[in-house]
Structure formats: C-alpha cells, structure tokens
PDB file of C-alpha atoms in Angstrom:
ATOM      1  CA  MET D   3     214.548 113.726-172.540  1.00 76.00           C
ATOM      2  CA  SER D   4     212.699 114.797-169.396  1.00 83.00           C
ATOM      3  CA  TYR D   5     209.013 115.084-168.585  1.00 90.00           C
ATOM      4  CA  PRO D   6     208.749 117.581-165.698  1.00 94.00           C
ATOM      5  CA  ASN D   7     204.977 117.927-165.952  1.00 96.00           C
ATOM      6  CA  PHE D   8     204.468 114.167-165.887  1.00 95.00           C
ATOM      7  CA  GLU D   9     206.740 113.882-162.846  1.00 94.00           C
ATOM      8  CA  LYS D  10     204.868 116.749-161.173  1.00 96.00           C
ATOM      9  CA  MET D  11     201.554 115.018-161.878  1.00 96.00           C
ATOM     10  CA  VAL D  12     202.796 111.775-160.263  1.00 96.00           C
ATOM     11  CA  GLU D  13     203.971 113.787-157.236  1.00 96.00           C
ATOM     12  CA  VAL D  14     200.577 115.478-156.916  1.00 97.00           C
ATOM     13  CA  ILE D  15     198.663 112.186-157.073  1.00 97.00           C
ATOM     14  CA  SER D  16     201.114 110.556-154.668  1.00 97.00           C
ATOM     15  CA  LYS D  17     200.450 113.413-152.237  1.00 97.00           C
ATOM     16  CA  LEU D  18     196.722 112.668-152.413  1.00 97.00           C
ATOM     17  CA  ARG D  19     197.534 109.157-151.160  1.00 97.00           C
ATOM     18  CA  ASP D  20     199.965 110.312-148.482  1.00 97.00           C
ATOM     19  CA  PRO D  21     198.766 108.913-145.107  1.00 95.00           C
ATOM     20  CA  ASP D  22     200.155 112.067-143.513  1.00 95.00           C
ATOM     21  CA  GLY D  23     198.123 114.950-144.914  1.00 95.00           C
ATOM     22  CA  GLY D  24     196.601 113.293-147.990  1.00 97.00           C
ATOM     23  CA  CYS D  25     192.989 113.478-149.144  1.00 97.00           C
ATOM     24  CA  PRO D  26     190.570 111.378-147.020  1.00 97.00           C
ATOM     25  CA  TRP D  27     188.577 110.332-150.100  1.00 97.00           C
ATOM     26  CA  ASP D  28     191.649 109.250-152.091  1.00 97.00           C
ATOM     27  CA  LEU D  29     193.123 107.454-149.094  1.00 97.00           C
ATOM     28  CA  LYS D  30     190.127 105.168-148.696  1.00 97.00           C
ATOM     29  CA  GLN D  31     190.070 104.126-152.378  1.00 97.00           C
ATOM     30  CA  THR D  32     191.096 100.658-153.526  1.00 97.00           C
ATOM     31  CA  HIS D  33     191.719  99.137-156.940  1.00 98.00           C
ATOM     32  CA  LYS D  34     188.151  97.799-156.968  1.00 96.00           C
ATOM     33  CA  SER D  35     186.468 100.977-155.740  1.00 97.00           C
ATOM     34  CA  LEU D  36     188.153 102.962-158.524  1.00 97.00           C
ATOM     35  CA  LEU D  37     187.096 100.657-161.362  1.00 93.00           C
ATOM     36  CA  LYS D  38     183.837 102.463-162.092  1.00 92.00           C
ATOM     37  CA  PHE D  39     185.692 105.750-162.434  1.00 95.00           C
ATOM     38  CA  LEU D  40     188.172 104.272-164.917  1.00 95.00           C
ATOM     39  CA  THR D  41     185.218 103.046-166.979  1.00 91.00           C
ATOM     40  CA  GLU D  42     183.386 106.387-166.794  1.00 93.00           C
ATOM     41  CA  GLU D  43     186.454 108.450-167.684  1.00 96.00           C
ATOM     42  CA  SER D  44     187.271 106.166-170.606  1.00 95.00           C
ATOM     43  CA  TYR D  45     183.790 106.604-172.064  1.00 91.00           C
ATOM     44  CA  GLU D  46     183.936 110.366-171.548  1.00 95.00           C
ATOM     45  CA  PHE D  47     187.145 110.433-173.575  1.00 96.00           C
ATOM     46  CA  ILE D  48     185.495 108.293-176.252  1.00 92.00           C
ATOM     47  CA  HIS D  49     182.631 110.793-176.505  1.00 91.00           C
ATOM     48  CA  ALA D  50     184.994 113.772-176.703  1.00 95.00           C
ATOM     49  CA  THR D  51     186.861 111.992-179.499  1.00 96.00           C
ATOM     50  CA  GLU D  52     183.669 111.215-181.413  1.00 90.00           C
ATOM     51  CA  VAL D  53     182.651 114.886-181.426  1.00 92.00           C
ATOM     52  CA  GLU D  54     186.258 115.930-182.165  1.00 96.00           C
ATOM     53  CA  ASP D  55     186.442 118.291-179.183  1.00 97.00           C
ATOM     54  CA  TYR D  56     190.200 118.433-178.658  1.00 98.00           C
ATOM     55  CA  SER D  57     189.984 120.593-175.567  1.00 98.00           C
ATOM     56  CA  ALA D  58     187.672 118.053-173.955  1.00 97.00           C
ATOM     57  CA  MET D  59     189.853 115.209-175.233  1.00 98.00           C
ATOM     58  CA  GLU D  60     192.874 116.709-173.501  1.00 98.00           C
ATOM     59  CA  GLU D  61     190.977 117.009-170.235  1.00 98.00           C
ATOM     60  CA  GLU D  62     189.319 113.594-170.409  1.00 97.00           C
ATOM     61  CA  ILE D  63     192.493 111.675-171.326  1.00 98.00           C
ATOM     62  CA  GLY D  64     194.032 113.432-168.331  1.00 97.00           C
ATOM     63  CA  ASP D  65     191.245 112.023-166.172  1.00 98.00           C
ATOM     64  CA  VAL D  66     192.007 108.553-167.564  1.00 98.00           C
ATOM     65  CA  LEU D  67     195.683 109.102-166.754  1.00 97.00           C
ATOM     66  CA  LEU D  68     194.690 110.119-163.225  1.00 97.00           C
ATOM     67  CA  GLN D  69     193.040 106.735-162.744  1.00 97.00           C
ATOM     68  CA  VAL D  70     196.079 104.916-164.169  1.00 98.00           C
ATOM     69  CA  VAL D  71     198.487 106.721-161.864  1.00 97.00           C
ATOM     70  CA  LEU D  72     196.201 106.295-158.852  1.00 97.00           C
ATOM     71  CA  HIS D  73     196.227 102.532-159.398  1.00 98.00           C
ATOM     72  CA  CYS D  74     200.016 102.598-159.695  1.00 98.00           C
ATOM     73  CA  VAL D  75     200.403 104.628-156.491  1.00 97.00           C
ATOM     74  CA  ILE D  76     198.073 102.294-154.573  1.00 97.00           C
ATOM     75  CA  ALA D  77     199.955  99.264-155.888  1.00 98.00           C
ATOM     76  CA  LYS D  78     203.288 100.827-154.914  1.00 97.00           C
ATOM     77  CA  GLN D  79     202.008 101.429-151.376  1.00 97.00           C
ATOM     78  CA  ASN D  80     201.006  97.753-151.272  1.00 97.00           C
ATOM     79  CA  GLY D  81     204.406  96.664-152.582  1.00 97.00           C
ATOM     80  CA  LYS D  82     203.015  95.228-155.845  1.00 98.00           C
ATOM     81  CA  PHE D  83     204.099  97.485-158.736  1.00 97.00           C
ATOM     82  CA  ASP D  84     204.532 101.154-159.618  1.00 97.00           C
ATOM     83  CA  ILE D  85     204.419 103.501-162.617  1.00 96.00           C
ATOM     84  CA  GLU D  86     208.056 102.697-163.446  1.00 96.00           C
ATOM     85  CA  SER D  87     207.574  98.924-163.517  1.00 97.00           C
ATOM     86  CA  VAL D  88     204.357  99.338-165.513  1.00 97.00           C
ATOM     87  CA  SER D  89     206.239 101.474-168.041  1.00 96.00           C
ATOM     88  CA  LYS D  90     209.003  98.874-168.265  1.00 97.00           C
ATOM     89  CA  VAL D  91     206.589  95.985-168.884  1.00 96.00           C
ATOM     90  CA  LEU D  92     204.690  98.008-171.485  1.00 97.00           C
ATOM     91  CA  ALA D  93     207.817  99.113-173.359  1.00 96.00           C
ATOM     92  CA  GLU D  94     209.142  95.549-173.459  1.00 96.00           C
ATOM     93  CA  LYS D  95     205.813  94.231-174.764  1.00 93.00           C
ATOM     94  CA  MET D  96     205.614  96.877-177.502  1.00 95.00           C
ATOM     95  CA  ILE D  97     209.177  96.111-178.626  1.00 95.00           C
ATOM     96  CA  ARG D  98     208.458  92.367-178.578  1.00 94.00           C
ATOM     97  CA  ARG D  99     205.256  92.751-180.595  1.00 93.00           C
ATOM     98  CA  HIS D 100     206.757  95.174-183.143  1.00 93.00           C
ATOM     99  CA  PRO D 101     209.830  93.346-184.432  1.00 93.00           C
ATOM    100  CA  HIS D 102     209.269  95.047-187.818  1.00 92.00           C
ATOM    101  CA  VAL D 103     210.041  98.367-186.113  1.00 93.00           C
ATOM    102  CA  PHE D 104     212.744  97.414-183.632  1.00 94.00           C
ATOM    103  CA  GLU D 105     214.445  94.457-185.360  1.00 92.00           C
ATOM    104  CA  ASN D 106     213.743  93.761-189.031  1.00 90.00           C
ATOM    105  CA  PRO D 107     211.556  96.010-191.250  1.00 87.00           C
ATOM    106  CA  GLU D 108     211.051  93.100-193.666  1.00 86.00           C
ATOM    107  CA  LEU D 109     208.893  91.217-191.159  1.00 84.00           C
ATOM    108  CA  ALA D 110     205.830  93.367-191.927  1.00 85.00           C
ATOM    109  CA  LYS D 111     205.387  95.758-194.827  1.00 83.00           C
ATOM    110  CA  ASN D 112     201.710  96.661-194.551  1.00 90.00           C
ATOM    111  CA  ASP D 113     198.833  96.835-192.080  1.00 90.00           C
ATOM    112  CA  ASP D 114     197.563  93.315-192.765  1.00 88.00           C
ATOM    113  CA  GLU D 115     201.013  91.810-192.210  1.00 88.00           C
ATOM    114  CA  VAL D 116     201.382  93.795-188.975  1.00 89.00           C
ATOM    115  CA  LYS D 117     198.046  92.421-187.688  1.00 87.00           C
ATOM    116  CA  ALA D 118     198.948  88.854-188.663  1.00 86.00           C
ATOM    117  CA  ASN D 119     202.354  89.147-187.004  1.00 87.00           C
ATOM    118  CA  TRP D 120     200.788  90.668-183.873  1.00 87.00           C
ATOM    119  CA  GLU D 121     198.372  87.727-183.522  1.00 83.00           C
ATOM    120  CA  LYS D 122     201.179  85.233-184.131  1.00 86.00           C
ATOM    121  CA  ILE D 123     203.339  86.804-181.416  1.00 87.00           C
ATOM    122  CA  LYS D 124     200.415  86.920-178.969  1.00 81.00           C
ATOM    123  CA  LYS D 125     199.757  83.238-179.640  1.00 79.00           C
ATOM    124  CA  GLU D 126     203.416  82.395-179.018  1.00 82.00           C
ATOM    125  CA  GLU D 127     203.337  84.369-175.763  1.00 81.00           C
ATOM    126  CA  SER D 128     200.349  82.386-174.516  1.00 74.00           C
ATOM    127  CA  SER D 129     201.622  78.981-175.674  1.00 69.00           C
ATOM    128  CA  GLY D 130     202.090  76.491-172.882  1.00 60.00           C
ATOM    129  CA  LYS D 131     199.467  78.205-170.733  1.00 63.00           C
ATOM    130  CA  ASN D 132     196.758  75.628-171.563  1.00 62.00           C
ATOM    131  CA  LYS D 133     194.696  78.474-172.968  1.00 70.00           C
ATOM    132  CA  LYS D 134     191.098  77.677-173.893  1.00 80.00           C
ATOM    133  CA  TYR D 135     189.316  79.071-176.932  1.00 82.00           C
ATOM    134  CA  PHE D 136     187.267  81.199-174.569  1.00 89.00           C
ATOM    135  CA  ASP D 137     188.556  82.333-171.208  1.00 86.00           C
ATOM    136  CA  GLU D 138     187.488  85.040-168.778  1.00 87.00           C
ATOM    137  CA  SER D 139     189.237  87.704-170.880  1.00 85.00           C
ATOM    138  CA  TYR D 140     186.158  87.686-173.121  1.00 89.00           C
ATOM    139  CA  LEU D 141     184.096  88.917-170.177  1.00 89.00           C
ATOM    140  CA  HIS D 142     186.338  91.873-169.342  1.00 86.00           C
ATOM    141  CA  PHE D 143     184.409  94.328-171.519  1.00 87.00           C
ATOM    142  CA  PRO D 144     180.951  95.928-171.667  1.00 88.00           C
ATOM    143  CA  ALA D 145     178.448  93.142-172.409  1.00 92.00           C
ATOM    144  CA  LEU D 146     177.585  94.218-175.962  1.00 93.00           C
ATOM    145  CA  PHE D 147     181.261  94.610-176.856  1.00 91.00           C
ATOM    146  CA  SER D 148     181.950  91.152-175.390  1.00 94.00           C
ATOM    147  CA  ALA D 149     179.127  89.576-177.415  1.00 95.00           C
ATOM    148  CA  ASN D 150     180.650  90.966-180.602  1.00 94.00           C
ATOM    149  CA  LYS D 151     184.142  89.811-179.612  1.00 93.00           C
ATOM    150  CA  ILE D 152     182.856  86.303-178.844  1.00 95.00           C
ATOM    151  CA  GLY D 153     181.179  86.193-182.244  1.00 95.00           C
ATOM    152  CA  GLN D 154     184.376  87.275-183.996  1.00 94.00           C
ATOM    153  CA  LYS D 155     186.185  84.363-182.340  1.00 92.00           C
ATOM    154  CA  THR D 156     183.500  81.803-183.256  1.00 94.00           C
ATOM    155  CA  LYS D 157     183.794  82.949-186.867  1.00 94.00           C
ATOM    156  CA  LYS D 158     187.542  82.247-186.813  1.00 89.00           C
ATOM    157  CA  ILE D 159     186.964  78.666-185.663  1.00 90.00           C
ATOM    158  CA  ASN D 160     184.058  78.100-188.101  1.00 93.00           C
ATOM    159  CA  PHE D 161     181.398  77.890-185.403  1.00 94.00           C
ATOM    160  CA  ASP D 162     179.157  80.529-186.892  1.00 96.00           C
ATOM    161  CA  TRP D 163     176.150  81.151-189.129  1.00 96.00           C
ATOM    162  CA  GLU D 164     176.868  81.401-192.844  1.00 96.00           C
ATOM    163  CA  ASN D 165     175.070  84.684-193.436  1.00 96.00           C
ATOM    164  CA  ALA D 166     172.952  87.425-191.883  1.00 97.00           C
ATOM    165  CA  GLY D 167     169.737  85.759-193.090  1.00 96.00           C
ATOM    166  CA  GLN D 168     170.400  82.720-190.910  1.00 97.00           C
ATOM    167  CA  VAL D 169     171.079  84.946-187.912  1.00 97.00           C
ATOM    168  CA  THR D 170     167.807  86.776-188.526  1.00 97.00           C
ATOM    169  CA  TYR D 171     165.927  83.506-187.992  1.00 97.00           C
ATOM    170  CA  LYS D 172     167.844  83.016-184.721  1.00 97.00           C
ATOM    171  CA  VAL D 173     166.931  86.525-183.561  1.00 98.00           C
ATOM    172  CA  GLU D 174     163.273  85.823-184.362  1.00 98.00           C
ATOM    173  CA  GLU D 175     163.449  82.491-182.509  1.00 97.00           C
ATOM    174  CA  GLU D 176     164.873  84.161-179.389  1.00 97.00           C
ATOM    175  CA  TRP D 177     162.288  86.945-179.642  1.00 98.00           C
ATOM    176  CA  GLN D 178     159.470  84.386-179.725  1.00 98.00           C
ATOM    177  CA  GLU D 179     160.900  82.593-176.687  1.00 97.00           C
ATOM    178  CA  LEU D 180     161.055  85.900-174.824  1.00 97.00           C
ATOM    179  CA  LYS D 181     157.445  86.701-175.739  1.00 97.00           C
ATOM    180  CA  GLU D 182     156.339  83.272-174.512  1.00 97.00           C
ATOM    181  CA  GLU D 183     157.913  83.935-171.112  1.00 97.00           C
ATOM    182  CA  LEU D 184     156.248  87.350-170.958  1.00 97.00           C
ATOM    183  CA  ALA D 185     152.871  85.807-171.856  1.00 97.00           C
ATOM    184  CA  ALA D 186     152.988  83.274-169.004  1.00 96.00           C
ATOM    185  CA  SER D 187     150.227  83.512-166.395  1.00 95.00           C
ATOM    186  CA  LYS D 188     152.935  83.957-163.777  1.00 96.00           C
ATOM    187  CA  ILE D 189     156.069  85.659-165.068  1.00 97.00           C
ATOM    188  CA  ASN D 190     159.355  84.076-163.992  1.00 97.00           C
ATOM    189  CA  LYS D 191     161.765  87.029-163.877  1.00 97.00           C
ATOM    190  CA  ASP D 192     164.837  84.798-164.018  1.00 97.00           C
ATOM    191  CA  ARG D 193     163.568  83.090-167.173  1.00 97.00           C
ATOM    192  CA  VAL D 194     162.675  86.444-168.727  1.00 98.00           C
ATOM    193  CA  LYS D 195     166.161  87.728-167.939  1.00 97.00           C
ATOM    194  CA  GLU D 196     167.721  84.648-169.537  1.00 97.00           C
ATOM    195  CA  GLU D 197     165.629  84.887-172.708  1.00 98.00           C
ATOM    196  CA  LEU D 198     166.211  88.633-172.985  1.00 97.00           C
ATOM    197  CA  GLY D 199     169.941  87.974-172.727  1.00 97.00           C
ATOM    198  CA  ASP D 200     169.727  85.344-175.483  1.00 98.00           C
ATOM    199  CA  PHE D 201     167.823  87.802-177.675  1.00 98.00           C
ATOM    200  CA  LEU D 202     170.390  90.573-177.151  1.00 97.00           C
ATOM    201  CA  PHE D 203     173.280  88.181-177.819  1.00 97.00           C
ATOM    202  CA  SER D 204     171.670  87.060-181.078  1.00 98.00           C
ATOM    203  CA  ALA D 205     171.016  90.679-182.081  1.00 97.00           C
ATOM    204  CA  ALA D 206     174.713  91.420-181.519  1.00 97.00           C
ATOM    205  CA  GLN D 207     175.638  88.527-183.811  1.00 98.00           C
ATOM    206  CA  LEU D 208     173.261  89.847-186.478  1.00 98.00           C
ATOM    207  CA  ALA D 209     175.006  93.225-186.299  1.00 97.00           C
ATOM    208  CA  ARG D 210     178.365  91.480-186.701  1.00 97.00           C
ATOM    209  CA  HIS D 211     177.191  89.623-189.805  1.00 98.00           C
ATOM    210  CA  LEU D 212     175.979  92.930-191.213  1.00 98.00           C
ATOM    211  CA  GLU D 213     179.475  94.314-190.497  1.00 96.00           C
ATOM    212  CA  ILE D 214     178.046  96.802-188.017  1.00 97.00           C
ATOM    213  CA  ASP D 215     179.644  97.279-184.603  1.00 94.00           C
ATOM    214  CA  PRO D 216     176.721  96.691-182.179  1.00 95.00           C
ATOM    215  CA  GLU D 217     178.286  98.889-179.495  1.00 91.00           C
ATOM    216  CA  ASN D 218     178.549 101.808-181.920  1.00 91.00           C
ATOM    217  CA  ALA D 219     175.079 101.144-183.291  1.00 94.00           C
ATOM    218  CA  LEU D 220     173.574 101.330-179.805  1.00 94.00           C
ATOM    219  CA  ARG D 221     175.598 104.446-178.961  1.00 90.00           C
ATOM    220  CA  GLU D 222     174.203 106.105-182.102  1.00 92.00           C
ATOM    221  CA  ALA D 223     170.688 105.049-181.094  1.00 94.00           C
ATOM    222  CA  ASN D 224     171.255 106.582-177.648  1.00 92.00           C
ATOM    223  CA  LYS D 225     172.409 109.838-179.249  1.00 91.00           C
ATOM    224  CA  LYS D 226     169.405 109.869-181.584  1.00 94.00           C
ATOM    225  CA  PHE D 227     167.000 109.396-178.677  1.00 95.00           C
ATOM    226  CA  ILE D 228     168.575 112.201-176.635  1.00 93.00           C
ATOM    227  CA  ASN D 229     168.652 114.604-179.599  1.00 94.00           C
ATOM    228  CA  ARG D 230     165.018 113.858-180.453  1.00 96.00           C
ATOM    229  CA  PHE D 231     163.938 114.178-176.819  1.00 96.00           C
ATOM    230  CA  ASN D 232     165.686 117.548-176.553  1.00 96.00           C
ATOM    231  CA  SER D 233     163.936 118.679-179.750  1.00 96.00           C
ATOM    232  CA  MET D 234     160.627 117.513-178.296  1.00 96.00           C
ATOM    233  CA  GLU D 235     161.299 119.452-175.100  1.00 96.00           C
ATOM    234  CA  GLU D 236     162.056 122.611-177.083  1.00 96.00           C
ATOM    235  CA  LEU D 237     158.738 122.276-178.922  1.00 97.00           C
ATOM    236  CA  ILE D 238     156.924 121.810-175.620  1.00 97.00           C
ATOM    237  CA  ILE D 239     158.582 124.887-174.110  1.00 97.00           C
ATOM    238  CA  GLU D 240     157.710 126.891-177.241  1.00 97.00           C
ATOM    239  CA  ASP D 241     154.068 126.109-176.420  1.00 96.00           C
ATOM    240  CA  SER D 242     154.608 127.437-172.867  1.00 97.00           C
ATOM    241  CA  LYS D 243     154.371 123.965-171.343  1.00 96.00           C
ATOM    242  CA  GLN D 244     156.659 121.783-169.227  1.00 96.00           C
ATOM    243  CA  VAL D 245     157.601 118.131-169.742  1.00 95.00           C
ATOM    244  CA  SER D 246     157.092 117.445-166.033  1.00 94.00           C
ATOM    245  CA  ASP D 247     153.427 118.492-166.324  1.00 96.00           C
ATOM    246  CA  MET D 248     152.608 116.199-169.266  1.00 95.00           C
ATOM    247  CA  ASN D 249     151.612 112.560-169.584  1.00 96.00           C
ATOM    248  CA  GLN D 250     152.811 109.955-172.098  1.00 95.00           C
ATOM    249  CA  MET D 251     150.092 110.605-174.689  1.00 96.00           C
ATOM    250  CA  GLU D 252     150.590 114.368-174.585  1.00 96.00           C
ATOM    251  CA  MET D 253     154.336 114.026-175.027  1.00 96.00           C
ATOM    252  CA  ASP D 254     153.860 111.556-177.902  1.00 96.00           C
ATOM    253  CA  VAL D 255     152.276 114.351-179.960  1.00 96.00           C
ATOM    254  CA  TYR D 256     155.427 116.448-179.620  1.00 96.00           C
ATOM    255  CA  TRP D 257     157.675 113.414-180.047  1.00 96.00           C
ATOM    256  CA  ASN D 258     156.099 112.612-183.397  1.00 96.00           C
ATOM    257  CA  LYS D 259     156.368 116.253-184.437  1.00 96.00           C
ATOM    258  CA  ALA D 260     160.065 116.309-183.497  1.00 96.00           C
ATOM    259  CA  LYS D 261     160.546 113.091-185.480  1.00 95.00           C
ATOM    260  CA  LYS D 262     158.954 114.630-188.579  1.00 95.00           C
ATOM    261  CA  ILE D 263     161.099 117.782-188.262  1.00 95.00           C
ATOM    262  CA  GLU D 264     164.188 115.573-187.927  1.00 93.00           C
ATOM    263  CA  LYS D 265     163.279 113.792-191.174  1.00 92.00           C
ATOM    264  CA  GLY D 266     162.511 117.035-192.979  1.00 93.00           C
ATOM    265  CA  LEU D 267     158.798 116.302-193.237  1.00 91.00           C
ATOM    266  CA  LEU D 268     157.806 119.553-191.485  1.00 85.00           C
TER     267      LEU D 268
END
C-alpha cells in the first residue's frame, strides 16, 4: 500500500523548511512559535465538524496535518524525531492499548470493557514513574476543559461534592467573594483575578455535576451571542442605520427585539 499524496505533501512541507530556497516565514518558525497555529487549526476543524461541513472539514484537518508535519520536519532538522519515528511510536501504542483487536478478542467485548482496559493499560504504562494524582498534564488544555478534567478526576478519588445542589452553594460563595473584592474602596486586580478564577472553576464543576460539558456550553453561548448580534445588526440596517453610529442604549432596543424574534415572540 502506497500513499503518494501523503509523501508529496511531506516533500512540499520539507521544501518550505529547506535552508536553500525555502520560505523565510517557515524557516524562522520553532515548535513554540507554531503552537498557537496548531490550537487555532484544531478549533477550526472542530467548528467545521459541528456544522457538518465536510468540505471545510477536509480542508481544516489538512491544516492540522500541516502543523503536525511541520513539527516533525523541524524536529528532524534538529536531530530529535521525524514523521516516520512518530508513526512508529503511535502504531506501537495503539497495538499495545488495543490487545482485544491485535491479540485476543475476548479481552474486551463492548465499549465499557474497552474503556476499562484502556485505563488499566495506561496505568500500567505509567507505573513506577512516581506519578501524582495531578500532574502538569492536567494543565495542557484550554482552561475550562482542564477544570472539567480536574473535576472528573476528583470524583474518581471521592474528593467531590455529592450533588449539584452542594456545588450551587459553592458557586454562590465564590460569587459573593468576587463581589466583595469588586466593592472594595481600592480594587486589588490580583485579588479580583483570583476570585474570578475561583468562581469560574466552581461554575465548571457545577456544569460537570449537571452532566453538561462546560466547554461545549460556553461554545454554544458564544454561538448564540454571535447569531443574536448578527440578527440585531440586520434589524438596524433595515432601519437604514449603522451599528458604528449607535450607543449602548440604542443598540439594546434592537438587541431585545432580536431576542424576542429568536424566541418567536414577534
């Protein structure tokens, strides 16, 4: 089995990093400078998937692959690893973690057994590494995603609230502490930042107890805001006005109208 297009793609990206005739922008990139692009491209693929735009999905997953290969080419130039060694490590890990596919089908017969076996194998792989309950791996994700992941782990070790009602009280407590900092005669920005962080963390735990993914909930809220704002802008334009010429109170009239239309009240 051959993959000529994949090989061509690796050649093209390698050419971009060629010190003799490569692209000046690509040549100055490092693993760290590229990180933001890997994050952006990943989220663009997530959005394309959510709206089920397969054409966009194909393009965006290609952009993610570009970042992967760029990192591999840079690492190869630095004598660290390359796309071949990455592929080898990945294939070996997948075989090791799927013994029910590559060794004995009786090891896992359903999804729950597969998950349990996966966690068991991961634990065996990390044994002897003096691994703590929480290490830096829990900070490798977007903050809201990390907060949810941390909460999932605390639940496993029984360091958690019993129900959503208890978490609600914690959210209210953190909200009060934040308001107290904001009501101070002289606001301490560091303290406000700390209390706001505590409030957001608690809100993420409330979402978890309600079996709602906080990251997805916030993404949906972002979408709702943008859709409503665009509807508001359309109403403003229909009245031969421009958003840039209006103040907050004037826009609020159209915002509330857009909200009512959205809810079928107009």
